[in-house]
Amino acid sequence: MATTNVNDRLIIAGNCVFSTMGEPYGQAESGSHLPAGIGVISGKDPFKDGQPYVNQVFIGYAGGGARHGYDGWLTYCGPANGGLIALDSVEVDESMYPIIIESRGVVADTQGIGEFEGAPAVGGVFYPVDHEMTLVYSARWHNFSAARRARRR
């Protein structure tokens, strides 16, 4: 959080500055970095005599913002990473940790619409098997309905 999230804010601010120069400069804001889909999981594995485990999983994250001439990158995962992070293998995660990854895929209607589209989010559902698991993540974005946004103004 002290590295990627700070850098994300700086990169997005820089892109905003470049965007004021007009086409073809700048980039639209991407989705959040470090959402629950790339959180750190920890617990005691009930299938390995309570052996503790901890690891960051990469199950799903936000897509990248569009830029002039290009749609957003589906596996962008925040400006500080710029597409360098790969999604985990579902089978490998489930074989290494006592979790079930129930689903993973592109989330409908999460892309930015415009002349060039921002990439949609990659979402998923995962949960622990037969034990309590801690999930630590740090995303700052919120999703507000149009009605709620109108009330906040």
PDB file of C-alpha atoms in Angstrom, residues 20-98:
ATOM      1  CA  THR A  20      -5.081  18.654 -20.558  1.00  0.00           C
ATOM      2  CA  MET A  21      -2.701  18.888 -23.545  1.00  0.00           C
ATOM      3  CA  GLY A  22      -5.398  17.259 -25.704  1.00  0.00           C
ATOM      4  CA  GLU A  23      -5.241  14.323 -28.068  1.00  0.00           C
ATOM      5  CA  PRO A  24      -3.279  12.034 -28.132  1.00  0.00           C
ATOM      6  CA  TYR A  25      -1.881  12.630 -24.630  1.00  0.00           C
ATOM      7  CA  GLY A  26      -2.940  11.250 -21.252  1.00  0.00           C
ATOM      8  CA  GLN A  27      -4.921   8.232 -20.166  1.00  0.00           C
ATOM      9  CA  ALA A  28      -8.271   7.745 -18.462  1.00  0.00           C
ATOM     10  CA  GLU A  29      -8.200   6.692 -14.819  1.00  0.00           C
ATOM     11  CA  SER A  30      -7.946   2.959 -14.243  1.00  0.00           C
ATOM     12  CA  GLY A  31      -9.714   0.902 -11.632  1.00  0.00           C
ATOM     13  CA  SER A  32      -8.518   0.372  -8.092  1.00  0.00           C
ATOM     14  CA  HIS A  33      -5.310  -1.330  -7.112  1.00  0.00           C
ATOM     15  CA  LEU A  34      -5.205  -3.985  -4.374  1.00  0.00           C
ATOM     16  CA  PRO A  35      -8.900  -4.955  -4.331  1.00  0.00           C
ATOM     17  CA  ALA A  36     -10.048  -8.102  -2.531  1.00  0.00           C
ATOM     18  CA  GLY A  37      -9.280 -10.167  -5.648  1.00  0.00           C
ATOM     19  CA  ILE A  38      -5.569  -9.587  -5.058  1.00  0.00           C
ATOM     20  CA  GLY A  39      -5.694  -9.554  -1.294  1.00  0.00           C
ATOM     21  CA  VAL A  40      -3.408 -11.313   1.142  1.00  0.00           C
ATOM     22  CA  ILE A  41      -4.973 -14.447   2.603  1.00  0.00           C
ATOM     23  CA  SER A  42      -3.895 -16.119   5.831  1.00  0.00           C
ATOM     24  CA  GLY A  43      -5.118 -18.765   8.202  1.00  0.00           C
ATOM     25  CA  LYS A  44      -4.404 -22.236   9.554  1.00  0.00           C
ATOM     26  CA  ASP A  45      -4.801 -25.028   7.022  1.00  0.00           C
ATOM     27  CA  PRO A  46      -7.184 -27.657   8.452  1.00  0.00           C
ATOM     28  CA  PHE A  47      -5.901 -30.233   5.941  1.00  0.00           C
ATOM     29  CA  LYS A  48      -2.264 -29.807   7.057  1.00  0.00           C
ATOM     30  CA  ASP A  49      -2.683 -30.151  10.839  1.00  0.00           C
ATOM     31  CA  GLY A  50      -3.348 -26.429  11.328  1.00  0.00           C
ATOM     32  CA  GLN A  51      -0.131 -25.349   9.610  1.00  0.00           C
ATOM     33  CA  PRO A  52      -0.265 -21.542   9.157  1.00  0.00           C
ATOM     34  CA  TYR A  53      -0.251 -20.075   5.656  1.00  0.00           C
ATOM     35  CA  VAL A  54      -0.068 -16.583   4.188  1.00  0.00           C
ATOM     36  CA  ASN A  55       0.116 -15.449   0.574  1.00  0.00           C
ATOM     37  CA  GLN A  56      -1.118 -12.791  -1.792  1.00  0.00           C
ATOM     38  CA  VAL A  57      -3.526 -14.218  -4.366  1.00  0.00           C
ATOM     39  CA  PHE A  58      -4.191 -12.788  -7.822  1.00  0.00           C
ATOM     40  CA  ILE A  59      -7.748 -13.861  -8.596  1.00  0.00           C
ATOM     41  CA  GLY A  60      -9.216 -10.677 -10.090  1.00  0.00           C
ATOM     42  CA  TYR A  61      -8.558  -6.957 -10.441  1.00  0.00           C
ATOM     43  CA  ALA A  62      -9.460  -3.802 -12.314  1.00  0.00           C
ATOM     44  CA  GLY A  63      -8.773  -3.082 -15.952  1.00  0.00           C
ATOM     45  CA  GLY A  64      -6.861  -0.143 -17.350  1.00  0.00           C
ATOM     46  CA  GLY A  65      -8.192   3.170 -18.584  1.00  0.00           C
ATOM     47  CA  ALA A  66      -8.386   3.934 -22.291  1.00  0.00           C
ATOM     48  CA  ARG A  67      -6.035   6.330 -24.034  1.00  0.00           C
ATOM     49  CA  HIS A  68      -6.345   8.052 -27.371  1.00  0.00           C
ATOM     50  CA  GLY A  69      -6.383   5.387 -30.071  1.00  0.00           C
ATOM     51  CA  TYR A  70      -6.471   2.423 -27.678  1.00  0.00           C
ATOM     52  CA  ASP A  71      -8.957   0.627 -25.479  1.00  0.00           C
ATOM     53  CA  GLY A  72      -7.961  -0.182 -21.888  1.00  0.00           C
ATOM     54  CA  TRP A  73      -5.869  -3.242 -21.036  1.00  0.00           C
ATOM     55  CA  LEU A  74      -7.887  -6.063 -19.435  1.00  0.00           C
ATOM     56  CA  THR A  75      -5.121  -7.264 -17.084  1.00  0.00           C
ATOM     57  CA  TYR A  76      -3.727  -3.817 -16.247  1.00  0.00           C
ATOM     58  CA  CYS A  77      -3.987  -4.217 -12.436  1.00  0.00           C
ATOM     59  CA  GLY A  78      -3.273  -0.582 -11.572  1.00  0.00           C
ATOM     60  CA  PRO A  79      -0.883   2.023 -12.982  1.00  0.00           C
ATOM     61  CA  ALA A  80       2.095   1.033 -10.809  1.00  0.00           C
ATOM     62  CA  ASN A  81       2.023  -2.453 -12.386  1.00  0.00           C
ATOM     63  CA  GLY A  82       0.921  -1.490 -15.897  1.00  0.00           C
ATOM     64  CA  GLY A  83      -0.086  -5.022 -16.908  1.00  0.00           C
ATOM     65  CA  LEU A  84       2.952  -6.841 -15.522  1.00  0.00           C
ATOM     66  CA  ILE A  85       0.980  -8.952 -13.006  1.00  0.00           C
ATOM     67  CA  ALA A  86      -0.525 -12.246 -14.174  1.00  0.00           C
ATOM     68  CA  LEU A  87      -3.634 -13.871 -12.764  1.00  0.00           C
ATOM     69  CA  ASP A  88      -3.065 -16.959 -10.618  1.00  0.00           C
ATOM     70  CA  SER A  89      -4.002 -20.407 -11.824  1.00  0.00           C
ATOM     71  CA  VAL A  90      -7.233 -21.403 -10.086  1.00  0.00           C
ATOM     72  CA  GLU A  91      -6.055 -25.002  -9.817  1.00  0.00           C
ATOM     73  CA  VAL A  92      -2.687 -24.056  -8.294  1.00  0.00           C
ATOM     74  CA  ASP A  93      -4.236 -21.719  -5.694  1.00  0.00           C
ATOM     75  CA  GLU A  94      -6.802 -24.341  -4.699  1.00  0.00           C
ATOM     76  CA  SER A  95      -4.123 -27.034  -4.408  1.00  0.00           C
ATOM     77  CA  MET A  96      -1.798 -24.884  -2.277  1.00  0.00           C
ATOM     78  CA  TYR A  97      -4.329 -23.231   0.069  1.00  0.00           C
ATOM     79  CA  PRO A  98      -7.596 -24.389   1.674  1.00  0.00           C
TER      80      PRO A  98
END
